[in-house]
Amino acid sequence: MTRKHNFGAGPGILPESALKQAAQAVLDFNGSGMSILEISHRSKDFDAVMDKTKSLVRELLGVPEGYSILFLQGGASTQFAMVPMNCLHTKAAYVDSGVWANKAIKEAKLFGPVDVIASSKDQNYSHVPKGYSIPNDCDYLHITSNNTIYGTQIKEFPNSPIPVVCDMSSDIFSRPVDVSKFDLIYAGAQKNMGPAGVTLVIVRDGFLKEQSRVVPTMLNYKTHIEGDSLYNTPPVFAIYVCMLTLEWLKSIGGLKAIEAMNRAKADLFYGEVDSNPLFTGTCATEDRSSMNACFLLKDSSQDEAFLRMAKEAGIIGIKGHRSVGGFRASMYNALPIESVQSLTGLMKEFALKTA
Ligand SMILES: *Cc1c(COP(=O)(O)O)cnc(C)c1O
């Protein structure tokens, strides 16, 4: 099997070692004579998977005491609603840094007043809003660490007088973060952590106050804290593959090591975008994401030709999101630097051909 150079934005590339172990476990999980797809979520075998996955999250991210780690369903999009449903009591502050942030705002407004304290919408989200002041009278501030669609990323998190909630769907585990600065972190697994079907939530227990409204059982964080993410049937296989992916991440040196590797890939890629006469980046240089790099051909009539050449070279997933156009190279943890070298090589070749 030859693997493609997978620059897809999500579901994203996973480490080959994790895929191989997952494939084996689909046939026979740990010599149990049963598939991972068949085992009970209340079995000892799955207890071990859950414990291991949780402890890897704790260890890799350095999650302090007093935080619960939950594996939920419904994607990050369900968190857009669950956060305000559980935590918006008087008013909430949101930073509008892209389409996903905007969707979070839309859901929050269903539950109470929302103060959109900063936005880069009028510049098609080409930079991360900065330098805004955070009101004291809100229950929480909601930010998005990495704007998957626009290729912008927060490099320095704001110091906030109120609890911070962060959507880290597309850059969790890509770099060290100080979890103690956040009260709630959520991430759909399918960008940088595992397959689709599970959402990681890390929540500071003290952040969850008495409910100010009726919250359905399944949408109540306390249900899942008390039930240890086993209130109902969890996505067993998705959690298992997250465990394998996090084991891989630990084996290569954890978040400091992956941050250096991600930086090397990003430097290589943006270096080519900036030096190649045919291409240009789409967002503010200082906000460029190490996960999703958006770029354009200055002459967009060549887009199809470039995509065709990429496909022939086994490079897939680089077509840009419709709201930005052009191209997007997603360089998640598991993408080897050789794939970035193939893409930058192709860009060089394209420039020579076109010259
Ligand atoms: C992909 C993405 C989402 C949506 O995730 P789902 O799991 O599909 O609901 C939300 N926020 C960000 C930043 C994303 O990249």
JSON list of N, CA, C and O in Angstrom, two decimals, residues 235-257:
[
{"chain": "A", "resi": 235, "resn": "PRO", "atom": "N", "xyz": [-18.23, 6.09, 22.05]},
{"chain": "A", "resi": 235, "resn": "PRO", "atom": "CA", "xyz": [-17.69, 5.61, 20.76]},
{"chain": "A", "resi": 235, "resn": "PRO", "atom": "C", "xyz": [-16.39, 4.83, 21.00]},
{"chain": "A", "resi": 235, "resn": "PRO", "atom": "O", "xyz": [-15.29, 5.38, 20.93]},
{"chain": "A", "resi": 236, "resn": "VAL", "atom": "N", "xyz": [-16.57, 3.55, 21.28]},
{"chain": "A", "resi": 236, "resn": "VAL", "atom": "CA", "xyz": [-15.46, 2.68, 21.72]},
{"chain": "A", "resi": 236, "resn": "VAL", "atom": "C", "xyz": [-14.28, 2.72, 20.73]},
{"chain": "A", "resi": 236, "resn": "VAL", "atom": "O", "xyz": [-13.13, 2.94, 21.12]},
{"chain": "A", "resi": 237, "resn": "PHE", "atom": "N", "xyz": [-14.59, 2.51, 19.47]},
{"chain": "A", "resi": 237, "resn": "PHE", "atom": "CA", "xyz": [-13.50, 2.39, 18.49]},
{"chain": "A", "resi": 237, "resn": "PHE", "atom": "C", "xyz": [-12.78, 3.74, 18.32]},
{"chain": "A", "resi": 237, "resn": "PHE", "atom": "O", "xyz": [-11.55, 3.78, 18.27]},
{"chain": "A", "resi": 238, "resn": "ALA", "atom": "N", "xyz": [-13.54, 4.82, 18.28]},
{"chain": "A", "resi": 238, "resn": "ALA", "atom": "CA", "xyz": [-12.91, 6.13, 18.10]},
{"chain": "A", "resi": 238, "resn": "ALA", "atom": "C", "xyz": [-11.98, 6.45, 19.29]},
{"chain": "A", "resi": 238, "resn": "ALA", "atom": "O", "xyz": [-10.88, 6.97, 19.10]},
{"chain": "A", "resi": 239, "resn": "ILE", "atom": "N", "xyz": [-12.42, 6.11, 20.49]},
{"chain": "A", "resi": 239, "resn": "ILE", "atom": "CA", "xyz": [-11.58, 6.35, 21.67]},
{"chain": "A", "resi": 239, "resn": "ILE", "atom": "C", "xyz": [-10.33, 5.48, 21.59]},
{"chain": "A", "resi": 239, "resn": "ILE", "atom": "O", "xyz": [-9.22, 5.94, 21.89]},
{"chain": "A", "resi": 240, "resn": "TYR", "atom": "N", "xyz": [-10.51, 4.25, 21.16]},
{"chain": "A", "resi": 240, "resn": "TYR", "atom": "CA", "xyz": [-9.36, 3.35, 21.04]},
{"chain": "A", "resi": 240, "resn": "TYR", "atom": "C", "xyz": [-8.31, 3.92, 20.06]},
{"chain": "A", "resi": 240, "resn": "TYR", "atom": "O", "xyz": [-7.12, 3.92, 20.34]},
{"chain": "A", "resi": 241, "resn": "VAL", "atom": "N", "xyz": [-8.76, 4.42, 18.92]},
{"chain": "A", "resi": 241, "resn": "VAL", "atom": "CA", "xyz": [-7.81, 4.96, 17.94]},
{"chain": "A", "resi": 241, "resn": "VAL", "atom": "C", "xyz": [-7.16, 6.25, 18.46]},
{"chain": "A", "resi": 241, "resn": "VAL", "atom": "O", "xyz": [-6.00, 6.53, 18.18]},
{"chain": "A", "resi": 242, "resn": "CYS", "atom": "N", "xyz": [-7.91, 7.03, 19.25]},
{"chain": "A", "resi": 242, "resn": "CYS", "atom": "CA", "xyz": [-7.28, 8.19, 19.92]},
{"chain": "A", "resi": 242, "resn": "CYS", "atom": "C", "xyz": [-6.15, 7.71, 20.84]},
{"chain": "A", "resi": 242, "resn": "CYS", "atom": "O", "xyz": [-5.06, 8.30, 20.86]},
{"chain": "A", "resi": 243, "resn": "MET", "atom": "N", "xyz": [-6.41, 6.65, 21.57]},
{"chain": "A", "resi": 243, "resn": "MET", "atom": "CA", "xyz": [-5.38, 6.11, 22.46]},
{"chain": "A", "resi": 243, "resn": "MET", "atom": "C", "xyz": [-4.13, 5.74, 21.66]},
{"chain": "A", "resi": 243, "resn": "MET", "atom": "O", "xyz": [-3.01, 6.11, 22.04]},
{"chain": "A", "resi": 244, "resn": "LEU", "atom": "N", "xyz": [-4.33, 5.06, 20.55]},
{"chain": "A", "resi": 244, "resn": "LEU", "atom": "CA", "xyz": [-3.18, 4.64, 19.73]},
{"chain": "A", "resi": 244, "resn": "LEU", "atom": "C", "xyz": [-2.43, 5.86, 19.20]},
{"chain": "A", "resi": 244, "resn": "LEU", "atom": "O", "xyz": [-1.19, 5.89, 19.16]},
{"chain": "A", "resi": 245, "resn": "THR", "atom": "N", "xyz": [-3.18, 6.88, 18.79]},
{"chain": "A", "resi": 245, "resn": "THR", "atom": "CA", "xyz": [-2.56, 8.09, 18.24]},
{"chain": "A", "resi": 245, "resn": "THR", "atom": "C", "xyz": [-1.76, 8.83, 19.33]},
{"chain": "A", "resi": 245, "resn": "THR", "atom": "O", "xyz": [-0.65, 9.31, 19.08]},
{"chain": "A", "resi": 246, "resn": "LEU", "atom": "N", "xyz": [-2.34, 8.88, 20.53]},
{"chain": "A", "resi": 246, "resn": "LEU", "atom": "CA", "xyz": [-1.64, 9.56, 21.61]},
{"chain": "A", "resi": 246, "resn": "LEU", "atom": "C", "xyz": [-0.42, 8.76, 22.08]},
{"chain": "A", "resi": 246, "resn": "LEU", "atom": "O", "xyz": [0.60, 9.33, 22.47]},
{"chain": "A", "resi": 247, "resn": "GLU", "atom": "N", "xyz": [-0.51, 7.44, 22.00]},
{"chain": "A", "resi": 247, "resn": "GLU", "atom": "CA", "xyz": [0.67, 6.61, 22.31]},
{"chain": "A", "resi": 247, "resn": "GLU", "atom": "C", "xyz": [1.79, 6.90, 21.33]},
{"chain": "A", "resi": 247, "resn": "GLU", "atom": "O", "xyz": [2.95, 7.01, 21.70]},
{"chain": "A", "resi": 248, "resn": "TRP", "atom": "N", "xyz": [1.42, 7.03, 20.06]},
{"chain": "A", "resi": 248, "resn": "TRP", "atom": "CA", "xyz": [2.41, 7.39, 19.04]},
{"chain": "A", "resi": 248, "resn": "TRP", "atom": "C", "xyz": [3.03, 8.75, 19.36]},
{"chain": "A", "resi": 248, "resn": "TRP", "atom": "O", "xyz": [4.26, 8.92, 19.32]},
{"chain": "A", "resi": 249, "resn": "LEU", "atom": "N", "xyz": [2.17, 9.69, 19.74]},
{"chain": "A", "resi": 249, "resn": "LEU", "atom": "CA", "xyz": [2.66, 11.05, 20.04]},
{"chain": "A", "resi": 249, "resn": "LEU", "atom": "C", "xyz": [3.64, 11.02, 21.21]},
{"chain": "A", "resi": 249, "resn": "LEU", "atom": "O", "xyz": [4.69, 11.66, 21.19]},
{"chain": "A", "resi": 250, "resn": "LYS", "atom": "N", "xyz": [3.30, 10.23, 22.22]},
{"chain": "A", "resi": 250, "resn": "LYS", "atom": "CA", "xyz": [4.20, 10.11, 23.36]},
{"chain": "A", "resi": 250, "resn": "LYS", "atom": "C", "xyz": [5.53, 9.47, 22.94]},
{"chain": "A", "resi": 250, "resn": "LYS", "atom": "O", "xyz": [6.60, 9.92, 23.36]},
{"chain": "A", "resi": 251, "resn": "SER", "atom": "N", "xyz": [5.44, 8.47, 22.09]},
{"chain": "A", "resi": 251, "resn": "SER", "atom": "CA", "xyz": [6.65, 7.73, 21.69]},
{"chain": "A", "resi": 251, "resn": "SER", "atom": "C", "xyz": [7.62, 8.61, 20.90]},
{"chain": "A", "resi": 251, "resn": "SER", "atom": "O", "xyz": [8.82, 8.36, 20.90]},
{"chain": "A", "resi": 252, "resn": "ILE", "atom": "N", "xyz": [7.12, 9.63, 20.23]},
{"chain": "A", "resi": 252, "resn": "ILE", "atom": "CA", "xyz": [8.03, 10.49, 19.47]},
{"chain": "A", "resi": 252, "resn": "ILE", "atom": "C", "xyz": [8.48, 11.71, 20.29]},
{"chain": "A", "resi": 252, "resn": "ILE", "atom": "O", "xyz": [9.19, 12.58, 19.79]},
{"chain": "A", "resi": 253, "resn": "GLY", "atom": "N", "xyz": [8.07, 11.77, 21.55]},
{"chain": "A", "resi": 253, "resn": "GLY", "atom": "CA", "xyz": [8.61, 12.82, 22.42]},
{"chain": "A", "resi": 253, "resn": "GLY", "atom": "C", "xyz": [7.60, 13.81, 22.96]},
{"chain": "A", "resi": 253, "resn": "GLY", "atom": "O", "xyz": [7.97, 14.79, 23.61]},
{"chain": "A", "resi": 254, "resn": "GLY", "atom": "N", "xyz": [6.30, 13.60, 22.67]},
{"chain": "A", "resi": 254, "resn": "GLY", "atom": "CA", "xyz": [5.28, 14.47, 23.25]},
{"chain": "A", "resi": 254, "resn": "GLY", "atom": "C", "xyz": [5.16, 15.82, 22.57]},
{"chain": "A", "resi": 254, "resn": "GLY", "atom": "O", "xyz": [5.59, 16.01, 21.43]},
{"chain": "A", "resi": 255, "resn": "LEU", "atom": "N", "xyz": [4.58, 16.77, 23.29]},
{"chain": "A", "resi": 255, "resn": "LEU", "atom": "CA", "xyz": [4.17, 18.03, 22.65]},
{"chain": "A", "resi": 255, "resn": "LEU", "atom": "C", "xyz": [5.34, 18.95, 22.29]},
{"chain": "A", "resi": 255, "resn": "LEU", "atom": "O", "xyz": [5.28, 19.67, 21.29]},
{"chain": "A", "resi": 256, "resn": "LYS", "atom": "N", "xyz": [6.40, 18.94, 23.09]},
{"chain": "A", "resi": 256, "resn": "LYS", "atom": "CA", "xyz": [7.56, 19.78, 22.73]},
{"chain": "A", "resi": 256, "resn": "LYS", "atom": "C", "xyz": [8.16, 19.30, 21.41]},
{"chain": "A", "resi": 256, "resn": "LYS", "atom": "O", "xyz": [8.50, 20.09, 20.54]},
{"chain": "A", "resi": 257, "resn": "ALA", "atom": "N", "xyz": [8.28, 17.97, 21.30]},
{"chain": "A", "resi": 257, "resn": "ALA", "atom": "CA", "xyz": [8.88, 17.40, 20.09]},
{"chain": "A", "resi": 257, "resn": "ALA", "atom": "C", "xyz": [7.98, 17.65, 18.87]},
{"chain": "A", "resi": 257, "resn": "ALA", "atom": "O", "xyz": [8.46, 18.05, 17.81]}
]
